[in-house]
Coordinates of C-alpha atoms and ligand atoms in Angstrom, one line a residue:
M783 CA -31.2 11.5 -9.5
T784 CA -28.7 13.4 -10.8
T785 CA -26.0 11.7 -12.4
Q786 CA -23.1 12.3 -9.7
H787 CA -19.9 13.6 -10.5
I788 CA -17.0 11.9 -9.5
M789 CA -13.2 13.3 -9.4
V790 CA -10.5 10.1 -9.8
L791 CA -7.1 11.1 -9.0
A792 CA -4.2 9.8 -11.1
G793 CA -1.3 10.0 -12.5
G794 CA 1.0 12.1 -10.5
L795 CA 4.7 12.6 -10.2
S796 CA 5.6 9.2 -7.9
H797 CA 7.6 6.8 -9.0
E798 CA 4.4 4.9 -9.0
R799 CA 2.5 6.7 -11.8
E800 CA 2.2 4.5 -14.3
V801 CA 1.1 2.1 -12.6
S802 CA -1.8 4.9 -10.6
L803 CA -2.5 5.4 -14.3
R804 CA -3.7 1.9 -15.1
S805 CA -5.5 1.9 -11.7
G806 CA -6.9 5.2 -13.1
S807 CA -8.6 3.9 -16.2
R808 CA -10.1 1.0 -14.3
L809 CA -11.3 2.6 -11.5
A810 CA -12.9 5.0 -13.9
Q811 CA -14.3 2.5 -16.2
A812 CA -16.4 0.7 -14.0
L813 CA -17.9 4.1 -12.1
R814 CA -18.8 4.9 -15.5
A815 CA -20.3 1.5 -15.7
T816 CA -22.0 1.9 -12.3
G817 CA -23.9 5.0 -14.1
F818 CA -22.2 8.2 -12.6
D819 CA -20.1 10.5 -14.7
V820 CA -16.4 10.3 -14.3
T821 CA -13.5 12.5 -14.5
V822 CA -9.8 10.9 -14.6
R823 CA -7.7 14.1 -12.8
D824 CA -3.6 14.6 -12.8
A825 CA -2.8 15.7 -9.3
D826 CA -1.5 18.7 -10.7
S827 CA -1.2 22.8 -10.5
Q828 CA -4.3 22.9 -12.3
L829 CA -6.2 20.5 -10.4
L830 CA -7.3 23.6 -7.0
D831 CA -7.7 25.6 -9.9
W832 CA -10.7 22.3 -11.6
V833 CA -12.1 21.5 -8.9
T834 CA -13.6 25.2 -7.6
A835 CA -14.8 25.5 -11.3
H836 CA -16.3 22.1 -11.1
R837 CA -17.2 20.7 -7.9
P838 CA -17.3 17.4 -8.7
D839 CA -19.8 15.4 -5.4
A840 CA -16.9 13.6 -4.2
A841 CA -13.0 12.1 -5.1
V842 CA -11.4 8.4 -5.3
I843 CA -7.9 8.6 -5.1
A844 CA -5.8 6.7 -7.3
L845 CA -2.5 7.4 -6.8
H846 CA 0.4 5.4 -5.1
G847 CA 3.3 6.2 -3.2
G848 CA 4.5 9.9 -2.3
R849 CA 2.6 12.7 -2.3
G850 CA -1.0 10.5 -2.9
E851 CA -0.9 7.7 -0.6
N852 CA 1.9 10.6 2.5
G853 CA -1.5 12.7 2.9
S854 CA -0.7 16.1 1.1
V855 CA -3.5 15.0 -1.6
Q856 CA -5.6 14.0 1.4
A857 CA -4.9 17.4 2.7
V858 CA -5.7 19.1 0.0
L859 CA -8.8 17.5 -0.4
E860 CA -9.7 18.6 3.2
M861 CA -9.4 22.2 2.1
T862 CA -11.6 22.6 -0.7
G863 CA -14.1 20.7 1.2
V864 CA -14.8 17.5 -2.0
P865 CA -15.6 14.5 0.5
F866 CA -13.5 11.8 -0.9
V867 CA -12.9 7.4 -0.6
G868 CA -9.5 7.1 1.9
T869 CA -7.9 7.7 5.2
E870 CA -7.8 11.2 6.6
S871 CA -4.0 12.9 5.8
R872 CA -2.8 12.9 9.3
Q873 CA -3.7 8.9 9.7
C874 CA -2.3 8.5 6.3
R875 CA 1.1 10.3 7.5
L876 CA 0.8 7.6 9.7
A877 CA 0.5 4.8 7.8
W878 CA 2.7 5.6 5.0
D879 CA 6.1 5.4 6.9
K880 CA 6.5 1.9 7.5
P881 CA 8.7 2.4 10.6
T882 CA 5.6 3.8 12.4
A883 CA 3.1 1.8 11.3
K884 CA 5.1 -1.3 12.3
V885 CA 6.0 0.5 15.7
L886 CA 2.2 0.4 16.3
L887 CA 0.9 -2.9 15.0
R888 CA 3.5 -4.0 17.8
R889 CA 2.5 -1.8 20.1
A890 CA -0.6 -3.5 19.7
G891 CA 0.6 -6.7 19.5
H892 CA 1.4 -7.9 16.3
L893 CA 3.9 -9.8 15.2
T894 CA 6.9 -7.9 12.1
P895 CA 9.9 -8.8 11.2
D896 CA 12.5 -7.1 13.7
W897 CA 13.6 -4.2 12.5
V898 CA 15.6 -1.1 12.4
T899 CA 15.6 2.7 10.8
L900 CA 18.4 3.9 9.1
S901 CA 19.5 7.1 7.7
H902 CA 21.9 8.1 5.3
N903 CA 23.9 10.4 7.5
A904 CA 24.0 7.8 9.5
F905 CA 26.2 6.0 6.9
R906 CA 28.5 9.5 6.5
D907 CA 28.7 10.1 9.7
F908 CA 29.6 7.0 11.3
G909 CA 30.7 5.0 8.2
A910 CA 29.3 3.2 5.7
A911 CA 31.7 -0.6 6.2
G912 CA 31.2 0.3 9.9
L913 CA 27.6 0.1 9.2
I914 CA 28.0 -1.9 7.5
S915 CA 29.9 -4.8 9.4
A916 CA 27.6 -4.0 12.4
L917 CA 24.3 -4.6 10.8
G918 CA 26.3 -8.5 9.9
G919 CA 26.0 -8.6 13.5
R920 CA 22.2 -7.4 14.4
F921 CA 20.7 -9.1 11.5
A922 CA 21.3 -13.2 9.7
F923 CA 21.8 -13.4 6.2
P924 CA 19.5 -12.8 4.3
L925 CA 18.3 -9.4 5.4
V926 CA 15.7 -6.8 3.4
V927 CA 16.7 -3.1 2.8
K928 CA 14.1 -1.3 1.7
P929 CA 13.3 2.7 1.5
Y930 CA 11.5 3.5 4.8
Q931 CA 8.5 5.3 3.1
G932 CA 7.6 3.8 -1.0
G933 CA 5.9 1.1 -2.6
S934 CA 5.8 -1.6 -5.2
A935 CA 8.9 -3.2 -3.8
L936 CA 11.3 0.1 -5.3
G937 CA 13.7 0.0 -3.8
T938 CA 14.0 -3.1 -1.8
V939 CA 16.6 -5.5 -1.8
I940 CA 17.1 -8.9 -0.6
V941 CA 20.8 -9.1 0.7
H942 CA 22.5 -12.9 1.0
D943 CA 26.0 -12.1 1.3
A944 CA 28.1 -8.9 3.3
G945 CA 28.7 -8.2 -0.2
E946 CA 25.7 -7.6 -1.7
M947 CA 25.5 -4.7 1.2
P948 CA 26.6 -1.4 -0.5
G949 CA 25.1 -2.4 -3.7
A950 CA 21.0 -2.4 -1.2
L951 CA 21.9 0.7 0.1
V952 CA 22.3 2.7 -3.0
A953 CA 19.6 1.2 -4.1
S954 CA 17.4 1.4 -1.5
L955 CA 18.9 5.2 -0.9
A956 CA 18.2 6.3 -4.0
Y957 CA 14.4 6.1 -3.2
G958 CA 14.1 8.0 0.2
D959 CA 17.0 9.1 3.0
V960 CA 16.3 7.2 5.0
L961 CA 16.3 3.1 4.7
L962 CA 14.8 0.3 7.2
V963 CA 16.3 -3.1 7.5
E964 CA 14.2 -5.6 8.2
R965 CA 14.7 -9.5 9.1
Y966 CA 13.9 -11.9 5.8
V967 CA 11.1 -14.2 7.1
A968 CA 10.7 -17.0 4.8
G969 CA 6.6 -18.2 4.3
T970 CA 3.9 -17.3 2.3
E971 CA 3.4 -13.7 0.5
V972 CA -0.5 -13.1 1.8
A973 CA -2.2 -9.1 1.2
V974 CA -5.5 -8.8 2.8
S975 CA -8.1 -6.1 1.6
V976 CA -10.1 -4.4 3.6
I977 CA -13.2 -2.3 2.8
E978 CA -16.2 -0.9 5.0
S979 CA -19.5 -1.0 4.9
D980 CA -22.3 -0.4 7.1
D981 CA -21.7 -3.7 9.4
G982 CA -18.0 -2.0 9.8
P983 CA -14.7 -3.3 8.1
I984 CA -14.8 -6.4 6.7
A985 CA -11.5 -8.3 5.4
L986 CA -12.0 -9.6 1.9
P987 CA -10.4 -13.1 1.0
P988 CA -6.8 -13.3 1.5
V989 CA -4.6 -12.8 -2.0
E990 CA -1.5 -15.8 -2.4
I991 CA 1.4 -14.4 -4.1
V992 CA 4.0 -16.6 -5.4
P993 CA 6.7 -14.9 -7.3
S994 CA 8.5 -16.7 -10.4
G995 CA 11.9 -15.2 -9.1
E996 CA 13.4 -15.0 -5.4
F997 CA 10.6 -12.0 -4.3
F998 CA 7.8 -10.2 -5.2
D999 CA 9.9 -7.1 -6.9
Y1000 CA 8.7 -4.3 -9.3
E1001 CA 8.9 -6.9 -12.3
A1002 CA 6.8 -9.9 -10.6
R1003 CA 4.1 -7.5 -10.2
Y1004 CA 3.7 -5.8 -13.3
T1005 CA 4.6 -8.1 -16.1
A1006 CA 1.9 -10.3 -16.9
G1007 CA 2.6 -13.6 -16.2
M1008 CA 5.7 -13.6 -13.9
T1009 CA 3.2 -14.2 -10.1
T1010 CA 1.1 -17.0 -9.5
Y1011 CA -2.0 -15.7 -7.9
H1012 CA -3.4 -17.8 -5.6
T1013 CA -7.8 -16.0 -4.5
P1014 CA -8.7 -17.2 -1.7
A1015 CA -5.0 -18.3 -0.5
R1016 CA -4.3 -22.0 0.1
L1017 CA -3.5 -21.8 3.5
E1018 CA -5.5 -23.3 6.1
P1019 CA -8.7 -22.4 7.6
E1020 CA -7.0 -20.8 11.2
L1021 CA -4.1 -19.1 9.4
M1022 CA -6.6 -17.7 6.6
R1023 CA -8.2 -16.2 9.1
A1024 CA -5.4 -15.0 11.1
A1025 CA -4.7 -13.8 8.1
A1026 CA -8.3 -11.1 8.1
D1027 CA -7.5 -10.2 11.5
L1028 CA -3.7 -9.3 11.0
A1029 CA -5.6 -6.9 7.7
L1030 CA -8.7 -5.8 10.2
A1031 CA -6.2 -4.7 13.1
A1032 CA -3.5 -2.8 10.5
H1033 CA -6.9 -1.0 9.4
S1034 CA -8.2 -0.2 12.6
E1035 CA -5.1 0.5 14.6
L1036 CA -3.6 2.7 12.3
G1037 CA -7.4 4.6 11.9
L1038 CA -7.7 4.0 8.2
R1039 CA -10.7 4.7 6.7
D1040 CA -12.9 2.8 3.9
V1041 CA -10.1 0.7 2.1
S1042 CA -6.5 -0.6 3.0
R1043 CA -5.0 -3.8 2.0
T1044 CA -2.1 -5.2 4.4
D1045 CA 1.4 -6.8 2.7
M1046 CA 2.0 -9.8 5.3
I1047 CA 4.4 -13.3 5.5
V1048 CA 2.2 -16.5 7.1
T1049 CA 5.8 -18.8 7.9
P1050 CA 5.2 -22.2 7.9
S1051 CA 4.7 -22.3 11.8
G1052 CA 1.7 -20.8 10.7
E1053 CA 3.1 -17.2 12.7
V1054 CA 1.4 -14.5 10.6
H1055 CA 3.8 -10.8 10.6
F1056 CA 3.0 -7.4 9.0
L1057 CA 4.8 -5.8 6.7
E1058 CA 3.5 -2.8 5.6
V1059 CA 0.1 -1.4 4.2
N1060 CA -1.0 0.3 1.7
V1061 CA -4.3 3.1 1.8
S1062 CA -4.1 3.5 -2.0
P1063 CA -3.8 -0.6 -3.1
G1064 CA -3.6 -0.5 -7.6
L1065 CA -6.6 -1.1 -9.0
T1066 CA -4.6 -2.4 -12.7
E1067 CA -5.5 -6.2 -14.0
T1068 CA -2.5 -7.5 -12.3
S1069 CA -3.2 -5.6 -8.3
M1070 CA -5.0 -7.7 -5.2
L1071 CA -7.6 -5.2 -4.3
P1072 CA -9.7 -6.3 -7.4
M1073 CA -8.5 -10.0 -7.1
S1074 CA -10.0 -9.9 -3.5
V1075 CA -13.0 -8.5 -5.2
A1076 CA -13.6 -11.0 -7.5
A1077 CA -13.0 -14.0 -5.4
A1078 CA -15.6 -12.0 -2.9
D1079 CA -18.2 -12.3 -6.0
R1080 CA -18.5 -9.2 -5.6
T1081 CA -17.1 -6.0 -8.8
L1082 CA -15.3 -3.2 -8.1
G1083 CA -17.6 -0.4 -9.5
E1084 CA -20.0 -1.6 -6.9
I1085 CA -17.8 -1.3 -4.0
Y1086 CA -16.6 1.7 -5.0
D1087 CA -20.6 2.6 -5.0
G1088 CA -20.4 2.1 -1.3
L1089 CA -17.2 3.9 -0.4
I1090 CA -17.8 6.6 -2.3
G1091 CA -22.3 6.8 -0.9
R1092 CA -20.5 6.9 2.5
A1093 CA -17.9 10.0 1.6
I1094 CA -20.8 11.8 0.7
G1095 CA -22.5 10.9 3.8
R1096 CA -20.1 11.8 5.4
G1097 CA -19.1 15.0 4.1
C1098 CA -15.2 16.3 4.6
Ligands
ADP1361 N1 11.1 -8.5 6.1 C1 10.4 -9.4 4.6 N2 11.5 -10.7 4.6 C2 10.6 -11.0 3.0 N3 9.9 -10.3 2.1 C3 10.1 -9.7 2.4 C4 11.0 -8.2 3.8 N4 10.1 -7.4 3.5 C5 9.5 -7.4 2.2 N5 10.1 -8.6 1.5 C6 9.0 -8.7 0.2 O1 9.5 -7.3 -0.4 C7 7.9 -6.8 -0.9 C8 7.4 -5.2 -1.1 O2 7.7 -4.9 0.2 P1 7.0 -4.1 1.8 O3 6.7 -3.6 2.4 O4 5.4 -5.2 1.5 O5 7.3 -2.9 0.4 P2 6.4 -2.1 -1.0 O6 5.8 0.0 -0.2 O7 7.2 -1.8 -2.0 O8 5.3 -2.9 -1.4 C9 7.5 -7.8 -0.3 O9 6.1 -7.9 -1.4 C10 8.1 -8.8 -0.3 O10 8.2 -9.9 -1.8
MG1362 MG1 4.2 -4.0 -0.4

């Protein structure tokens, strides 16, 4: 059999460029060890010419944030006819937009922290002071302010009192025109990865995240030693099942394909709250998908080998 040529897309121009480069090189290494011929490519203006000239057998998207997860790169690949691992462009749009994903999960009967979505214009049109006071009436403190689209907790702030609101709004709106104000849910943070196989989607062992600071912010994610991970999570069997079920539900309700990772919080009373889903989970040394893969006694190369086989099998 001839060696298959795989294009790994990594880099991009999002705030998560550095993380994506690390994910891409880790994946490339795993795929080379599995026997693939791998080219790591940036998603730039040369990409289409390169794809036309080289026609890789398949692509894997290791881009995070922005165009790598919102369906843009997926739409371009769909037009080029190169099969790729991951969710179709239209479904990426739904998953990438946090309030949309929350509506769909709530509609399907799942818990997600109560929220409102406000645009930058609303603060200008109605006045920040009035809106901050209205938010204070609607939500108890602490509350969470975060960009409606984004990742790596960039622009996410936990707000403890009204005095912290203006700074949080500015921080969050720096990452987009719309923000989400969400009820803070105290509990155990868990990330569950879902991988599709010939037997259907399976949930890998849940990863429990214990950051040394207040929450799982950017620094806690990418600085070695700042967060302790327990894989599998230290939850009762019943809650482990509930966490896996929520991730499988998010995968199917949002029409995701091949691979996804759902972030959630499990409360002391046993409620499992959906936070958001990622169509291009991080693959760095400190990312949760590789931890789940290892805990399942599997390797990244073997998992992506299977996903690439599925992508090539279905074509584009
Ligand atoms: N409603 C919430 N209650 C408590 N913590 C939250 C809540 N929403 C977000 N967080 C914290 O903020 C982090 C980032 O939020 P998340 O919605 O997962 O966005 P991102 O796409 O940036 O990962 C989470 O990993 C969690 O630590
Ligand atoms: Mg998250």
